XYZ file of C-alpha atoms in Angstrom:
616
model
C -213.443 41.509 -72.418
C -216.218 39.047 -72.697
C -215.037 37.730 -76.146
C -211.448 37.072 -74.361
C -213.203 35.010 -71.706
C -215.349 32.939 -74.263
C -212.123 32.343 -76.300
C -210.127 31.517 -73.284
C -213.131 28.932 -72.149
C -213.471 27.283 -75.532
C -209.561 26.632 -75.867
C -209.806 24.392 -72.673
C -211.773 21.320 -72.455
C -214.730 21.269 -70.020
C -214.553 19.018 -67.118
C -218.225 17.966 -67.529
C -218.251 17.124 -71.197
C -214.799 15.143 -70.636
C -216.392 13.048 -67.349
C -220.166 12.724 -67.833
C -220.632 10.112 -70.744
C -218.048 7.624 -69.656
C -218.798 8.035 -65.984
C -222.504 7.491 -66.388
C -221.730 4.169 -68.925
C -219.429 3.060 -66.138
C -221.880 3.422 -63.285
C -224.873 2.048 -65.133
C -223.017 -0.993 -66.615
C -221.578 -2.397 -63.300
C -224.587 -1.399 -61.046
C -226.671 -3.325 -63.306
C -224.090 -6.152 -63.518
C -223.478 -6.423 -59.850
C -227.080 -6.123 -58.831
C -228.027 -9.126 -61.467
C -225.242 -11.324 -60.651
C -225.901 -10.903 -56.580
C -229.477 -11.271 -56.792
C -229.073 -14.641 -58.988
C -226.504 -15.921 -56.646
C -228.314 -15.005 -53.486
C -231.821 -16.815 -54.804
C -230.192 -20.027 -56.482
C -227.095 -20.635 -54.208
C -228.491 -19.645 -50.628
C -231.936 -21.195 -51.380
C -230.643 -24.432 -52.702
C -228.117 -24.663 -50.446
C -230.209 -24.060 -47.305
C -232.837 -26.286 -48.677
C -230.610 -29.099 -49.104
C -229.263 -28.827 -45.363
C -232.553 -28.948 -44.108
C -233.569 -31.878 -46.297
C -230.563 -33.772 -45.308
C -231.244 -32.904 -41.595
C -234.878 -34.573 -42.309
C -233.196 -37.456 -43.898
C -230.959 -38.300 -41.093
C -233.798 -37.970 -38.440
C -236.119 -40.038 -40.518
C -233.427 -42.694 -40.980
C -232.486 -42.995 -37.469
C -236.098 -42.761 -35.771
C -237.079 -45.475 -38.337
C -233.871 -47.758 -37.221
C -235.048 -47.016 -33.444
C -238.684 -48.142 -34.207
C -237.330 -51.176 -36.499
C -235.418 -52.147 -33.411
C -238.115 -52.079 -31.093
C -239.961 -54.013 -33.600
C -237.255 -56.907 -33.983
C -237.389 -57.328 -30.258
C -240.980 -57.803 -30.204
C -240.776 -60.269 -33.183
C -237.984 -62.107 -31.602
C -240.372 -62.664 -28.716
C -243.497 -63.635 -30.853
C -241.232 -66.095 -32.982
C -238.766 -67.749 -30.368
C -239.612 -71.155 -29.580
C -238.254 -71.119 -26.234
C -240.573 -68.328 -25.227
C -243.507 -70.103 -26.943
C -242.694 -73.370 -24.876
C -242.643 -71.353 -21.639
C -245.813 -69.645 -22.079
C -247.705 -72.755 -23.351
C -246.923 -74.861 -20.729
C -249.524 -76.169 -18.264
C -249.220 -76.830 -14.620
C -251.271 -78.561 -12.033
C -250.277 -76.066 -9.215
C -249.099 -72.439 -9.583
C -246.016 -73.022 -7.687
C -244.608 -75.320 -10.398
C -244.516 -72.680 -12.904
C -242.285 -70.634 -10.819
C -238.942 -71.778 -12.436
C -240.464 -70.940 -16.117
C -241.902 -67.698 -14.879
C -238.574 -66.424 -13.750
C -236.821 -67.888 -16.589
C -239.069 -65.976 -18.984
C -238.575 -62.748 -16.903
C -234.733 -63.199 -17.102
C -235.129 -63.336 -21.020
C -237.160 -60.216 -21.144
C -234.700 -58.389 -18.714
C -231.660 -59.391 -21.134
C -233.772 -58.289 -24.214
C -234.362 -54.946 -22.552
C -230.299 -54.525 -22.769
C -230.111 -55.214 -26.490
C -229.458 -51.394 -27.556
C -227.200 -48.976 -25.976
C -228.834 -45.797 -27.574
C -230.225 -44.671 -24.087
C -226.876 -45.051 -22.370
C -226.916 -41.626 -20.648
C -225.626 -42.844 -17.037
C -222.412 -43.986 -16.114
C -220.804 -46.532 -18.772
C -219.872 -48.937 -15.887
C -223.618 -49.476 -14.889
C -225.804 -51.601 -17.292
C -228.851 -49.258 -18.377
C -231.857 -50.629 -19.688
C -232.595 -49.341 -23.191
C -236.003 -50.804 -23.676
C -238.895 -51.809 -21.357
C -239.949 -55.249 -22.722
C -243.136 -56.663 -20.989
C -245.758 -59.336 -21.362
C -249.448 -58.888 -20.423
C -250.626 -62.264 -20.313
C -254.121 -63.901 -20.799
C -255.795 -66.911 -19.336
C -254.839 -69.033 -22.012
C -251.162 -68.711 -20.783
C -249.911 -71.278 -18.300
C -247.751 -68.371 -16.567
C -251.082 -66.282 -16.062
C -251.713 -67.411 -12.551
C -248.005 -66.377 -11.763
C -248.424 -62.922 -13.025
C -249.075 -59.533 -10.901
C -252.710 -58.347 -11.145
C -251.911 -54.959 -12.189
C -249.648 -53.902 -15.215
C -247.012 -51.535 -14.417
C -244.891 -50.010 -17.218
C -241.581 -51.544 -16.429
C -239.729 -54.774 -17.837
C -241.696 -57.858 -16.523
C -244.691 -60.205 -16.857
C -248.216 -59.034 -15.796
C -251.993 -59.929 -16.207
C -253.827 -57.829 -18.808
C -256.781 -57.104 -17.000
C -256.380 -53.708 -16.228
C -255.296 -53.019 -19.990
C -258.604 -53.654 -21.319
C -259.877 -50.168 -21.027
C -256.971 -48.808 -22.922
C -257.996 -47.437 -26.427
C -254.705 -49.211 -27.980
C -255.433 -52.377 -26.455
C -258.993 -52.136 -27.747
C -257.408 -51.566 -31.242
C -255.198 -54.379 -30.925
C -257.663 -56.857 -29.662
C -260.351 -55.863 -32.293
C -257.742 -56.786 -35.275
C -257.945 -52.901 -36.590
C -254.277 -53.009 -36.211
C -251.415 -55.473 -36.060
C -249.031 -53.217 -34.425
C -249.946 -50.163 -32.271
C -247.955 -47.368 -31.317
C -248.307 -44.689 -28.723
C -246.617 -42.277 -26.158
C -247.367 -41.655 -22.602
C -245.802 -40.799 -19.393
C -243.952 -43.334 -17.225
C -244.846 -43.267 -13.409
C -243.654 -42.816 -11.209
C -240.715 -40.787 -12.458
C -242.867 -39.315 -15.166
C -240.246 -40.152 -18.137
C -241.515 -39.816 -21.737
C -241.959 -43.098 -23.231
C -242.801 -44.490 -26.698
C -244.662 -47.840 -26.609
C -245.451 -50.433 -29.408
C -247.611 -53.406 -28.800
C -248.214 -56.657 -30.792
C -250.567 -59.833 -29.955
C -248.740 -62.841 -29.048
C -250.792 -66.064 -30.529
C -250.010 -69.877 -29.990
C -248.018 -70.983 -32.599
C -249.784 -74.357 -32.425
C -253.345 -73.543 -32.467
C -253.429 -69.775 -32.779
C -255.184 -69.020 -29.220
C -254.292 -65.537 -27.934
C -251.510 -66.002 -25.141
C -250.867 -62.416 -24.197
C -249.492 -58.988 -25.820
C -246.111 -57.910 -26.016
C -245.062 -54.421 -25.203
C -241.858 -52.788 -25.990
C -241.180 -49.113 -24.622
C -238.497 -46.861 -24.961
C -237.534 -43.431 -23.247
C -237.711 -40.504 -25.545
C -234.252 -39.379 -24.294
C -233.015 -41.912 -26.923
C -234.245 -39.612 -29.475
C -232.766 -36.496 -28.104
C -229.285 -37.227 -29.343
C -230.574 -37.809 -32.896
C -232.397 -34.267 -32.792
C -229.270 -32.805 -31.463
C -226.955 -34.263 -34.247
C -229.755 -32.835 -36.697
C -230.019 -29.357 -35.003
C -230.543 -26.304 -37.559
C -229.363 -23.041 -36.888
C -232.863 -21.676 -37.491
C -235.982 -23.812 -37.225
C -237.319 -26.873 -35.463
C -238.425 -30.498 -35.804
C -241.574 -32.088 -34.554
C -242.441 -35.868 -34.679
C -245.918 -36.492 -34.336
C -248.158 -39.707 -33.796
C -251.106 -40.399 -35.620
C -253.461 -38.335 -33.609
C -251.021 -35.515 -34.225
C -249.664 -35.024 -30.649
C -246.038 -34.215 -30.073
C -243.742 -37.162 -29.428
C -240.621 -35.155 -29.442
C -239.705 -31.409 -30.327
C -237.098 -28.853 -29.603
C -239.863 -26.296 -29.259
C -243.093 -28.359 -28.090
C -243.818 -30.379 -24.808
C -244.368 -34.090 -24.787
C -247.823 -35.072 -26.015
C -248.792 -31.402 -26.910
C -251.672 -31.453 -29.174
C -250.574 -30.063 -32.505
C -253.562 -30.775 -34.461
C -254.762 -27.041 -34.170
C -251.724 -25.758 -35.836
C -252.816 -24.884 -39.369
C -249.465 -26.099 -41.062
C -250.190 -29.703 -39.165
C -254.008 -29.887 -40.324
C -253.167 -28.645 -43.902
C -250.617 -31.895 -44.611
C -251.759 -33.888 -47.350
C -249.879 -37.161 -48.328
C -247.052 -39.199 -46.858
C -244.667 -36.833 -47.770
C -243.851 -33.338 -49.218
C -243.435 -29.663 -48.440
C -245.596 -26.644 -48.025
C -245.155 -22.910 -47.468
C -247.233 -21.350 -44.422
C -247.190 -18.230 -41.838
C -246.120 -19.103 -38.624
C -246.196 -16.181 -36.003
C -246.254 -13.473 -38.529
C -243.362 -14.966 -40.730
C -243.325 -17.256 -43.766
C -242.077 -20.987 -43.006
C -241.403 -23.990 -45.124
C -242.775 -26.946 -43.562
C -241.191 -30.393 -44.951
C -242.711 -33.723 -43.765
C -242.528 -37.376 -44.299
C -244.432 -40.311 -42.766
C -242.733 -43.258 -40.832
C -243.694 -46.844 -41.173
C -246.015 -46.688 -38.183
C -247.917 -43.918 -39.460
C -246.274 -41.245 -37.463
C -244.958 -37.940 -39.142
C -241.605 -36.183 -38.983
C -241.705 -32.390 -39.670
C -239.196 -29.823 -40.221
C -240.109 -26.276 -40.034
C -237.839 -23.691 -41.425
C -238.358 -19.768 -41.516
C -238.227 -18.336 -45.280
C -235.612 -15.746 -44.105
C -232.985 -18.604 -43.358
C -232.851 -19.052 -46.960
C -231.784 -15.457 -47.726
C -228.753 -15.327 -45.847
C -225.513 -13.828 -47.379
C -222.794 -16.619 -48.278
C -219.357 -16.576 -49.355
C -220.351 -17.029 -52.747
C -222.003 -13.535 -52.802
C -218.942 -11.792 -51.018
C -216.596 -13.670 -53.476
C -218.421 -12.581 -56.727
C -219.001 -8.859 -55.137
C -215.293 -8.606 -54.627
C -214.445 -9.902 -58.084
C -217.043 -7.395 -59.620
C -215.868 -4.474 -57.531
C -212.158 -5.428 -58.674
C -213.053 -5.540 -62.354
C -215.062 -2.214 -61.823
C -211.868 -0.664 -60.349
C -209.682 -1.943 -63.223
C -211.974 -0.542 -65.938
C -212.498 2.726 -63.952
C -208.877 3.183 -63.375
C -208.523 3.431 -67.153
C -211.226 6.192 -67.613
C -210.164 8.150 -64.297
C -206.532 8.087 -64.737
C -206.601 11.538 -66.614
C -208.891 12.752 -63.865
C -206.666 11.978 -61.191
C -203.651 13.802 -62.990
C -205.648 16.599 -64.326
C -208.249 17.385 -61.750
C -207.544 15.732 -58.442
C -203.896 16.813 -58.295
C -204.594 20.701 -59.183
C -207.565 20.829 -56.542
C -205.566 19.165 -53.838
C -202.721 21.823 -54.378
C -205.321 24.461 -54.179
C -206.599 23.096 -50.934
C -203.053 22.593 -49.259
C -202.370 26.141 -50.456
C -205.593 27.832 -48.815
C -204.794 25.828 -45.783
C -201.690 27.767 -45.338
C -201.748 30.315 -42.902
C -199.498 32.665 -44.803
C -201.661 32.360 -47.888
C -204.683 33.202 -45.713
C -202.949 36.187 -44.121
C -201.853 37.449 -47.128
C -198.174 36.908 -46.215
C -197.674 35.009 -49.662
C -199.979 34.879 -52.541
C -201.769 31.962 -53.862
C -199.924 29.845 -56.214
C -200.975 30.053 -59.652
C -201.924 26.644 -61.517
C -202.419 26.207 -65.213
C -204.246 22.634 -65.586
C -205.928 23.114 -69.054
C -209.211 22.548 -67.605
C -211.545 25.602 -67.654
C -213.220 24.778 -64.550
C -210.162 24.338 -62.386
C -208.434 27.025 -63.444
C -211.423 29.491 -62.816
C -211.943 27.841 -59.291
C -208.154 28.967 -58.747
C -208.620 32.445 -60.005
C -211.854 33.335 -58.287
C -210.923 31.889 -55.134
C -207.774 34.135 -55.243
C -209.987 37.017 -55.869
C -212.378 36.056 -52.960
C -209.485 35.772 -50.433
C -208.834 39.589 -51.302
C -212.543 40.533 -50.633
C -212.545 38.344 -47.470
C -209.483 39.911 -45.934
C -210.966 43.343 -46.827
C -214.328 42.556 -45.079
C -212.432 40.889 -41.886
C -210.583 43.828 -41.335
C -213.551 46.466 -41.819
C -215.513 44.122 -39.448
C -212.841 43.632 -36.914
C -212.454 47.649 -36.766
C -215.844 48.558 -36.476
C -216.392 45.893 -33.632
C -213.443 47.433 -31.674
C -214.699 51.005 -32.166
C -218.289 50.047 -31.039
C -217.016 48.067 -27.959
C -214.595 50.785 -27.037
C -217.634 53.612 -27.425
C -219.792 51.400 -25.230
C -216.993 50.805 -22.616
C -216.486 54.675 -22.493
C -220.447 55.371 -22.097
C -220.339 52.741 -19.119
C -217.384 54.312 -17.592
C -218.853 57.823 -18.110
C -222.176 56.794 -16.490
C -220.647 55.068 -13.456
C -217.619 56.933 -11.531
C -217.069 54.279 -8.894
C -215.182 56.722 -6.332
C -217.890 58.810 -6.349
C -220.429 55.816 -6.087
C -218.400 54.232 -3.133
C -217.885 57.823 -1.605
C -221.750 58.408 -1.658
C -222.576 55.239 -0.238
C -220.104 55.433 2.716
C -221.582 58.750 3.328
C -225.260 57.246 3.506
C -223.721 54.390 5.873
C -222.358 56.871 8.277
C -225.557 59.027 8.457
C -227.497 55.726 9.145
C -225.297 54.598 11.667
C -225.544 58.123 13.375
C -229.110 58.017 13.442
C -229.043 54.604 14.836
C -230.665 52.870 11.486
C -228.566 49.657 11.756
C -230.862 47.858 9.094
C -230.147 50.898 6.707
C -226.509 50.499 7.344
C -226.519 46.625 6.507
C -228.495 47.622 3.161
C -225.986 50.173 2.094
C -223.022 48.212 3.045
C -224.350 45.087 0.954
C -225.119 47.431 -1.914
C -221.686 48.800 -1.720
C -220.080 45.111 -2.068
C -222.529 44.554 -4.909
C -221.163 47.412 -6.785
C -217.583 46.842 -5.785
C -217.256 43.332 -6.831
C -219.667 43.719 -9.826
C -217.667 46.521 -11.493
C -214.438 44.539 -10.379
C -212.343 47.617 -11.547
C -213.214 46.856 -15.129
C -211.364 43.374 -15.067
C -212.998 40.333 -16.977
C -211.679 37.758 -14.227
C -212.409 37.758 -10.715
C -211.632 35.260 -7.853
C -214.199 32.841 -6.812
C -214.095 34.293 -3.195
C -214.873 37.733 -4.737
C -217.636 36.467 -6.757
C -219.017 34.607 -3.817
C -219.068 38.017 -1.597
C -220.806 39.732 -4.530
C -223.691 37.370 -4.745
C -223.623 36.915 -0.909
C -224.154 40.934 -0.695
C -226.870 40.959 -3.400
C -228.891 38.085 -1.625
C -228.375 39.855 1.742
C -230.493 42.549 0.527
C -232.895 40.315 -1.051
C -233.512 38.479 2.156
C -234.406 42.008 3.909
C -236.937 42.462 0.913
C -238.370 38.969 1.042
C -240.491 37.372 4.030
C -238.823 34.002 3.628
C -235.562 33.321 1.945
C -232.881 31.068 2.895
C -229.419 30.866 1.451
C -226.887 28.344 1.385
C -223.728 28.750 -0.149
C -221.428 25.854 0.056
C -217.857 26.308 -1.241
C -214.879 24.845 -0.021
C -212.020 26.952 1.008
C -209.529 25.433 -1.363
C -211.637 26.719 -4.408
C -212.007 30.417 -3.342
C -208.597 31.247 -4.872
C -209.993 29.895 -8.348
C -210.578 32.581 -11.093
C -213.805 32.978 -13.056
C -215.440 35.361 -15.435
C -216.783 37.807 -12.992
C -220.621 38.559 -12.528
C -221.550 34.953 -13.268
C -223.526 33.920 -10.037
C -225.409 37.125 -9.072
C -227.565 37.420 -12.446
C -228.677 33.373 -11.774
C -229.434 34.397 -8.374
C -231.438 37.094 -9.568
C -233.205 34.800 -11.894
C -234.112 32.628 -9.292
C -235.944 35.432 -7.228
C -237.572 37.055 -10.028
C -238.994 34.140 -11.949
C -238.725 31.240 -9.572
C -240.287 32.901 -6.725
C -242.673 35.082 -8.691
C -245.829 33.229 -7.024
C -244.084 32.103 -3.717
C -243.446 34.062 -0.682
C -242.608 31.145 2.000
C -240.311 28.717 2.358
C -237.873 29.972 -0.604
C -234.360 28.435 -0.752
C -231.275 29.033 -2.899
C -228.465 26.725 -2.783
C -225.063 27.824 -4.317
C -222.439 25.133 -4.616
C -219.099 24.635 -6.118
C -216.923 21.347 -7.233
C -214.087 20.435 -9.531
C -214.914 17.685 -11.999
C -212.318 16.612 -14.837
C -210.445 19.705 -14.513
C -213.680 21.849 -14.857
C -215.032 24.132 -12.061
C -218.618 23.605 -11.690
C -220.838 26.010 -10.032
C -224.351 24.989 -9.335
C -227.563 27.516 -8.443
C -230.443 25.614 -7.288
C -233.959 26.942 -6.192
C -237.128 25.334 -4.942
C -239.313 27.665 -7.014
C -241.693 26.884 -9.733
C -239.098 25.282 -12.308
C -238.608 25.295 -15.932
C -238.219 22.618 -18.619
C -234.358 21.740 -18.471
C -234.544 20.471 -22.182
C -236.216 23.664 -23.602
C -233.654 25.967 -21.746
C -230.765 24.021 -22.919
C -232.127 23.917 -26.550
C -232.395 27.485 -26.209
C -228.982 28.360 -24.963
C -227.680 26.461 -27.848
C -229.330 29.054 -30.299
C -227.150 31.649 -31.582
C -229.142 35.039 -30.248
C -230.339 37.301 -33.224
C -229.838 40.636 -31.555
C -229.431 42.192 -28.131
C -232.730 43.876 -28.344
C -234.499 40.417 -29.166
C -232.757 38.658 -26.608
C -233.953 40.847 -23.963
C -237.539 40.228 -24.815
C -237.221 36.475 -25.637
C -237.483 35.063 -22.302
C -234.088 33.893 -22.118
C -233.480 37.450 -20.382
C -234.608 36.559 -17.023
C -233.193 39.305 -15.294
C -234.433 42.808 -15.463
C -233.726 44.801 -18.517
C -232.142 47.673 -16.350
C -229.321 45.591 -15.314
C -228.257 44.648 -18.824
C -227.557 40.888 -17.814
C -229.518 37.686 -18.452
C -229.026 34.211 -18.743
C -227.942 34.102 -22.522
C -225.496 37.130 -21.600
C -223.786 34.763 -18.848
C -223.643 31.701 -21.315
C -222.319 33.677 -24.051
C -219.783 35.818 -21.983
C -218.393 32.527 -20.600
C -218.086 30.959 -24.401
C -216.242 34.234 -25.666
C -213.686 33.848 -22.898
C -213.158 30.247 -22.296
C -214.602 28.552 -25.649
C -217.878 27.127 -27.064
C -217.707 23.818 -25.069
C -218.305 25.641 -21.702
C -221.274 27.936 -20.529
C -224.481 27.166 -18.626
C -226.349 24.033 -18.683
C -229.782 23.318 -16.825
C -230.413 19.906 -14.999
C -233.383 18.425 -14.478
C -234.530 18.219 -10.853
C -237.865 17.192 -9.253
C -238.907 20.447 -7.801
C -237.671 24.348 -8.784
C -234.679 25.020 -11.224
C -231.100 23.827 -11.282
C -228.456 25.701 -13.560
C -224.841 24.903 -13.657
C -221.798 26.865 -14.984
C -219.100 24.985 -16.493
C -215.613 26.496 -17.063
C -211.959 25.602 -16.767
C -210.709 25.330 -13.394
C -207.908 28.152 -12.941
C -206.576 28.281 -9.630
C -204.532 31.344 -10.470
C -205.234 34.414 -12.629
C -205.150 33.199 -16.293
């Protein structure tokens, strides 16, 4: 027999020997190809593309901001070189009022210059808006000095320069340290963020100082530029020479950025560096404007590692190539392995085969493993069918013996007649309390035994637990029972002996260390075609999650269940929480049973089963 099996196996090709080498080579080759290509594209394409976009955004901002600053410089240069303005400033007057005409002429010229650009046109297009604040701070050398207001105010106009002498920028300009100074400040009273540029106005004839030309621009003129250069991730910074923020999507106006490590480490007029910001690596690119201010673009490194369409396209092409090559190698596998196994699975799923009403179809595939699987499974079905029949027969016999033993131990007619006799004797003796106890006990047995039926009406179940709790109320000093069940639900049928074990569990365990203020509440409701019975007490309580987890575990043996902590009622009664849970599942399905509900005080357990208005 052994020789025949060995010869039979050698005559058929093995599945492992046919598939292991080509599939192994295929997997290794294409995984290596895909990983290498994907990594290359991800690093090169994504980094280059994202870096190029960030650099283009940087160049766009730099070009437009520089154009804004050049426009301000051109306005100042026009004032400095215009001969008409020069004549108005150098003219001498005997009386102050003689300068009035020239004063207002000069002021009109400044007003016209403030309307040169439309970059700051944020209001209605029908109303002319000042794009720049163009002002002259005159010195005593000018003939219009006496006509000018004493205090400088940051609006378009002509002023005396007396209160500007304490300004740092004015000192830098007057000392000749710089020909053109730039700064940012708030414009009162509306607190608008402004950029200012100042240059000295000297006489073209004799070189004496006539005043200071001040050009101001609202930073809102920069907003549209930054909006057009918006980056998906990251932000821009425009810093002055002292590293204060002039404009940024992230920081406030004039916020000091010199303490930021990546700002203090900038060297040179332009470049890029890698630094860590807020726990993440960032790339910082910067470029210096003509006035000494710096423009920065800060982009997180994670932005450079995004997936792109190129990665997806290459991955799809690689996968397609792998499918084409794999299809060539796996064609025989599909025909010689997959199809026979599929037929085998289809056959064993047919009830006729499983129930031995027809034999398992025989297949000859030429592959040893597949043929052996078919034959061994046929043998397994025979053994399994035999074991199922044997186990079913033994279980029926065991349950029948248990039922016969229970009926032999309890003779309902004898028990009821005996309790009726005790009740009559108690009434004749005038012992009303004993009579009530006996009647309640009779109801407990009557509804509990239920004539051997599995199902009972909710009304009968409620009467059984009422009788049981009536006896308990006589035994306990302070027990209150509330049973809230609507009349239309009393006809519903449930698995019998459900509520009494739960009520007994509440009394034995929930009120073990409590003798006053004890309360048990029993309610019933219908929820989504399910009947939900709730038993709630105000005892010492339990952990609902632990109890639910234990309910889900399969009990090992009846004897172990009685000592596991799930058997909450007395051992003599033979019923416990797990007993109730398993009986419900056996009769109505695994999705039903008991569930514990977390409450602030006490224990709350719900019984969930299908709602049957009539006997199922």
